[in-house]
């Protein structure tokens, strides 16, 4: 049984003071999340300086939190980097690795993404590993082949034994922040292809338990439809997670 996960990727938005207000309003608007009664798991992924605020306000609330990136290195002389253990100590459950913005703007390779996923898991974090094709691959009919190849590279050396150690987010690059969403059928087809890959690589049991999210211009109006796909186990939400009202509406639609 896979509990759907709705994760809000705030990207580089909001100050710690704004986050404080947001978390309080969000908890008030979603009492069902408390006490584990909700049918959907919710996580918020703000930028690093907001994590202590999340730890303070979300502890015991039923809402998880996590980061948007992590260093591939352990503690050491790596100025500007953030170690997985530092995130774990702040109570993070999740960390995004391989977001397409990091792949595109910071040239993150599949090998680096895999190293980050391994480091995160060593520290007890659950990586949310992002993959997805660009418009050129989709138009060339190579969306599935490209995404599975990227996934294989991004899972190099990553051992999965329960299926609960890692979450995969399928985020077609052309749908991120553009207002264009993959159709529910396309999202389901890709999620099924990813699950098939996981079954071949790690066995049926791991594949059956691994959560596969969709991301890319998800909003309240398309949440239920996208999540109806049997292999789509939740969403990674950017823009629509910034407002309490829209993210709460998505939590409601996903539950
Ligand atoms: P979006 O972003 O929902 O704003 O398209 C999704 C993401 O980049 O994770």
Short mmCIF file of C-alpha atoms and ligand atoms in Angstrom, two decimals:
data_model
loop_
_atom_site.label_atom_id
_atom_site.label_comp_id
_atom_site.label_asym_id
_atom_site.label_seq_id
_atom_site.Cartn_x
_atom_site.Cartn_y
_atom_site.Cartn_z
CA UNK A 1 0.00 0.00 0.00
CA UNK A 2 1.56 3.29 -1.11
CA UNK A 3 0.39 6.39 0.75
CA UNK A 4 0.27 9.27 -1.73
CA UNK A 5 2.79 12.03 -1.10
CA UNK A 6 2.20 15.67 -1.93
CA UNK A 7 5.47 17.58 -1.63
CA UNK A 8 5.67 21.36 -1.94
CA UNK A 9 8.91 22.50 -3.58
CA UNK A 10 9.15 26.17 -2.65
CA UNK A 11 12.33 26.68 -4.69
CA UNK A 12 14.05 29.99 -3.79
CA UNK A 13 11.00 31.72 -2.36
CA UNK A 14 10.01 33.13 1.05
CA UNK A 15 11.96 34.42 4.03
CA UNK A 16 12.05 32.60 7.39
CA UNK A 17 9.51 35.11 8.76
CA UNK A 18 7.15 34.50 5.87
CA UNK A 19 7.54 30.76 6.33
CA UNK A 20 6.59 31.09 10.00
CA UNK A 21 3.27 32.69 9.07
CA UNK A 22 2.68 30.25 6.20
CA UNK A 23 3.22 27.12 8.32
CA UNK A 24 0.87 28.38 11.03
CA UNK A 25 -1.86 29.18 8.51
CA UNK A 26 -1.40 25.90 6.70
CA UNK A 27 -1.68 23.81 9.87
CA UNK A 28 -4.78 25.69 10.87
CA UNK A 29 -6.34 25.12 7.45
CA UNK A 30 -5.57 21.38 7.47
CA UNK A 31 -6.45 19.91 10.87
CA UNK A 32 -6.90 16.44 9.32
CA UNK A 33 -3.15 16.19 8.71
CA UNK A 34 -2.53 16.06 12.43
CA UNK A 35 -2.49 12.72 14.18
CA UNK A 36 -1.82 10.80 10.97
CA UNK A 37 -5.51 10.62 10.05
CA UNK A 38 -5.02 11.92 6.53
CA UNK A 39 -5.04 9.67 3.48
CA UNK A 40 -2.20 11.68 1.99
CA UNK A 41 1.26 12.46 3.34
CA UNK A 42 2.31 16.09 2.99
CA UNK A 43 5.87 17.41 2.93
CA UNK A 44 7.21 20.93 2.55
CA UNK A 45 10.57 21.54 0.94
CA UNK A 46 11.71 25.12 1.63
CA UNK A 47 15.19 26.54 1.11
CA UNK A 48 17.89 25.78 3.68
CA UNK A 49 17.53 28.85 5.96
CA UNK A 50 13.83 28.08 6.42
CA UNK A 51 14.41 24.53 7.69
CA UNK A 52 14.89 25.43 11.39
CA UNK A 53 11.53 27.22 11.23
CA UNK A 54 9.96 24.12 9.68
CA UNK A 55 11.54 21.93 12.38
CA UNK A 56 10.17 24.17 15.09
CA UNK A 57 6.66 24.54 13.75
CA UNK A 58 5.95 21.30 11.96
CA UNK A 59 7.34 18.91 14.59
CA UNK A 60 4.48 16.70 15.76
CA UNK A 61 2.10 18.20 13.20
CA UNK A 62 1.91 15.23 10.85
CA UNK A 63 3.49 17.35 8.08
CA UNK A 64 7.01 16.34 7.04
CA UNK A 65 9.73 18.66 5.77
CA UNK A 66 12.85 18.39 3.71
CA UNK A 67 15.43 20.19 1.59
CA UNK A 68 15.85 20.86 -2.10
CA UNK A 69 19.43 19.70 -2.48
CA UNK A 70 22.27 18.06 -0.55
CA UNK A 71 26.01 17.73 -0.96
CA UNK A 72 27.45 14.55 -2.43
CA UNK A 73 30.25 14.88 0.16
CA UNK A 74 30.43 14.12 3.83
CA UNK A 75 31.54 16.78 6.32
CA UNK A 76 34.69 18.56 5.21
CA UNK A 77 36.20 21.56 3.48
CA UNK A 78 33.38 22.18 0.98
CA UNK A 79 32.46 25.83 1.31
CA UNK A 80 28.81 26.53 0.66
CA UNK A 81 27.73 22.90 0.68
CA UNK A 82 25.20 21.33 3.04
CA UNK A 83 25.79 17.83 4.42
CA UNK A 84 23.08 15.19 4.62
CA UNK A 85 23.69 14.81 8.36
CA UNK A 86 22.98 18.51 8.88
CA UNK A 87 19.60 18.05 7.22
CA UNK A 88 18.85 14.90 9.19
CA UNK A 89 19.66 16.72 12.42
CA UNK A 90 17.07 19.36 11.49
CA UNK A 91 14.46 16.62 11.29
CA UNK A 92 14.30 16.53 7.50
CA UNK A 93 12.70 13.40 6.15
CA UNK A 94 13.12 14.17 2.45
CA UNK A 95 15.61 15.81 0.14
CA UNK A 96 15.20 16.53 -3.56
CA UNK A 97 18.06 15.35 -5.76
CA UNK A 98 18.48 15.91 -9.48
CA UNK A 99 15.83 18.58 -9.94
CA UNK A 100 15.86 19.65 -13.59
CA UNK A 101 16.78 23.21 -12.58
CA UNK A 102 19.93 21.90 -10.92
CA UNK A 103 20.66 19.62 -13.85
CA UNK A 104 20.22 22.50 -16.32
CA UNK A 105 21.71 25.53 -14.48
CA UNK A 106 24.43 23.77 -12.44
CA UNK A 107 25.19 21.03 -14.94
CA UNK A 108 24.49 18.27 -12.46
CA UNK A 109 25.23 14.91 -14.08
CA UNK A 110 23.44 11.63 -13.48
CA UNK A 111 26.55 10.42 -11.61
CA UNK A 112 26.46 13.41 -9.25
CA UNK A 113 22.74 12.94 -8.66
CA UNK A 114 23.34 9.28 -7.81
CA UNK A 115 26.12 10.25 -5.39
CA UNK A 116 23.77 12.73 -3.69
CA UNK A 117 21.04 10.08 -3.42
CA UNK A 118 23.49 7.61 -1.85
CA UNK A 119 24.75 10.22 0.66
CA UNK A 120 21.20 11.19 1.59
CA UNK A 121 20.26 7.58 2.22
CA UNK A 122 23.36 7.01 4.34
CA UNK A 123 22.14 9.81 6.62
CA UNK A 124 18.65 8.30 6.81
CA UNK A 125 16.99 10.80 4.46
CA UNK A 126 14.59 9.78 1.71
CA UNK A 127 15.74 11.26 -1.60
CA UNK A 128 13.07 12.52 -3.99
CA UNK A 129 14.94 11.78 -7.21
CA UNK A 130 13.76 13.84 -10.19
CA UNK A 131 13.87 12.70 -13.79
CA UNK A 132 12.11 13.81 -16.95
CA UNK A 133 12.52 14.62 -20.60
CA UNK A 134 12.76 17.96 -22.37
CA UNK A 135 10.41 18.99 -25.15
CA UNK A 136 12.89 17.91 -27.83
CA UNK A 137 12.96 14.32 -26.55
CA UNK A 138 9.16 14.19 -26.26
CA UNK A 139 8.68 15.53 -29.76
CA UNK A 140 11.19 13.00 -31.08
CA UNK A 141 9.17 10.19 -29.46
CA UNK A 142 12.04 9.46 -27.06
CA UNK A 143 10.44 10.57 -23.78
CA UNK A 144 10.33 7.13 -22.16
CA UNK A 145 13.73 5.98 -23.43
CA UNK A 146 15.38 9.23 -22.33
CA UNK A 147 13.76 9.26 -18.89
CA UNK A 148 14.60 5.63 -18.14
CA UNK A 149 18.18 6.17 -19.25
CA UNK A 150 18.44 9.22 -16.99
CA UNK A 151 16.92 7.20 -14.16
CA UNK A 152 19.39 4.34 -14.64
CA UNK A 153 22.30 6.77 -14.48
CA UNK A 154 20.86 8.57 -11.48
CA UNK A 155 20.45 5.30 -9.57
CA UNK A 156 24.02 4.09 -10.22
CA UNK A 157 25.22 2.37 -7.06
CA UNK A 158 21.93 3.07 -5.25
CA UNK A 159 20.73 -0.06 -3.46
CA UNK A 160 17.03 -0.35 -2.71
CA UNK A 161 15.72 -3.18 -0.59
CA UNK A 162 12.31 -2.08 0.73
CA UNK A 163 11.10 0.52 -1.78
CA UNK A 164 10.60 2.99 1.04
CA UNK A 165 14.13 4.41 0.94
CA UNK A 166 13.59 6.60 -2.12
CA UNK A 167 10.85 8.43 -4.01
CA UNK A 168 10.97 9.15 -7.74
CA UNK A 169 9.48 12.29 -9.24
CA UNK A 170 8.73 12.30 -12.96
CA UNK A 171 8.88 15.93 -14.01
CA UNK A 172 8.82 16.62 -17.74
CA UNK A 173 11.00 19.72 -18.09
CA UNK A 174 8.60 21.36 -20.57
CA UNK A 175 5.82 21.25 -17.94
CA UNK A 176 7.72 22.87 -15.07
CA UNK A 177 6.53 26.38 -14.29
CA UNK A 178 5.07 26.72 -17.78
CA UNK A 179 1.39 26.12 -17.06
CA UNK A 180 1.57 23.11 -19.41
CA UNK A 181 0.82 19.82 -17.71
CA UNK A 182 1.39 16.34 -19.03
CA UNK A 183 -1.92 14.64 -19.68
CA UNK A 184 -3.03 12.26 -16.96
CA UNK A 185 -2.51 9.43 -19.47
CA UNK A 186 1.06 10.50 -20.25
CA UNK A 187 1.87 10.85 -16.54
CA UNK A 188 0.45 7.38 -15.86
CA UNK A 189 2.25 5.84 -18.85
CA UNK A 190 5.61 7.24 -17.70
CA UNK A 191 5.02 6.21 -14.08
CA UNK A 192 4.22 2.67 -15.27
CA UNK A 193 7.40 2.61 -17.39
CA UNK A 194 9.42 3.75 -14.37
CA UNK A 195 7.84 1.06 -12.20
CA UNK A 196 8.69 -1.53 -14.83
CA UNK A 197 12.31 -0.37 -14.78
CA UNK A 198 12.37 -0.62 -10.97
CA UNK A 199 10.96 -4.15 -11.14
CA UNK A 200 13.68 -5.26 -13.57
CA UNK A 201 16.42 -3.60 -11.58
CA UNK A 202 15.32 -4.20 -7.97
CA UNK A 203 12.56 -6.81 -8.14
CA UNK A 204 8.77 -6.65 -7.99
CA UNK A 205 8.52 -6.05 -4.23
CA UNK A 206 10.66 -2.91 -4.31
CA UNK A 207 8.89 -1.66 -7.45
CA UNK A 208 5.49 -2.18 -5.85
CA UNK A 209 6.40 -0.11 -2.80
CA UNK A 210 8.31 2.77 -4.40
CA UNK A 211 6.32 5.96 -4.69
CA UNK A 212 6.41 7.68 -8.08
CA UNK A 213 5.27 11.31 -8.15
CA UNK A 214 4.34 13.55 -11.05
CA UNK A 215 5.52 17.15 -11.15
CA UNK A 216 5.01 20.03 -13.57
CA UNK A 217 2.32 22.73 -13.29
CA UNK A 218 0.16 20.71 -10.92
CA UNK A 219 -2.62 22.79 -9.43
CA UNK A 220 -5.89 22.24 -7.58
CA UNK A 221 -7.85 21.79 -10.82
CA UNK A 222 -5.74 18.92 -12.20
CA UNK A 223 -4.65 17.15 -9.01
CA UNK A 224 -7.40 14.54 -8.74
CA UNK A 225 -7.17 13.64 -12.42
CA UNK A 226 -3.40 13.20 -12.39
CA UNK A 227 -3.40 11.24 -9.16
CA UNK A 228 -6.06 8.88 -10.52
CA UNK A 229 -3.37 7.05 -12.50
CA UNK A 230 -2.72 3.77 -10.63
CA UNK A 231 1.05 4.24 -10.80
CA UNK A 232 1.03 7.95 -9.88
CA UNK A 233 1.52 8.17 -6.13
CA UNK A 234 1.48 11.90 -5.55
CA UNK A 235 2.93 15.14 -6.77
CA UNK A 236 5.92 17.42 -6.53
CA UNK A 237 4.36 20.85 -6.59
CA UNK A 238 6.20 24.10 -7.27
CA UNK A 239 4.25 27.30 -7.90
CA UNK A 240 0.93 26.04 -6.51
CA UNK A 241 2.57 25.15 -3.18
CA UNK A 242 3.45 28.77 -2.41
CA UNK A 243 -0.06 29.80 -1.40
CA UNK A 244 -1.78 28.21 1.59
CA UNK A 245 -5.14 28.18 -0.22
CA UNK A 246 -3.99 26.44 -3.39
CA UNK A 247 -1.79 23.89 -1.64
CA UNK A 248 -4.56 23.11 0.86
CA UNK A 249 -6.98 22.59 -2.03
CA UNK A 250 -4.53 20.11 -3.54
CA UNK A 251 -4.18 18.26 -0.23
CA UNK A 252 -7.96 18.01 -0.16
CA UNK A 253 -8.10 16.77 -3.76
CA UNK A 254 -5.38 14.19 -3.10
CA UNK A 255 -6.92 12.82 0.10
P1 LIG B 1 5.79 23.76 -10.93
O1 LIG B 1 7.20 23.15 -10.46
O2 LIG B 1 4.73 23.02 -10.16
O3 LIG B 1 5.86 25.21 -10.62
O4 LIG B 1 5.68 23.46 -12.40
C1 LIG B 1 7.35 21.78 -10.17
C2 LIG B 1 8.79 21.50 -9.78
O5 LIG B 1 9.70 22.07 -10.37
O6 LIG B 1 9.03 20.67 -8.87
#
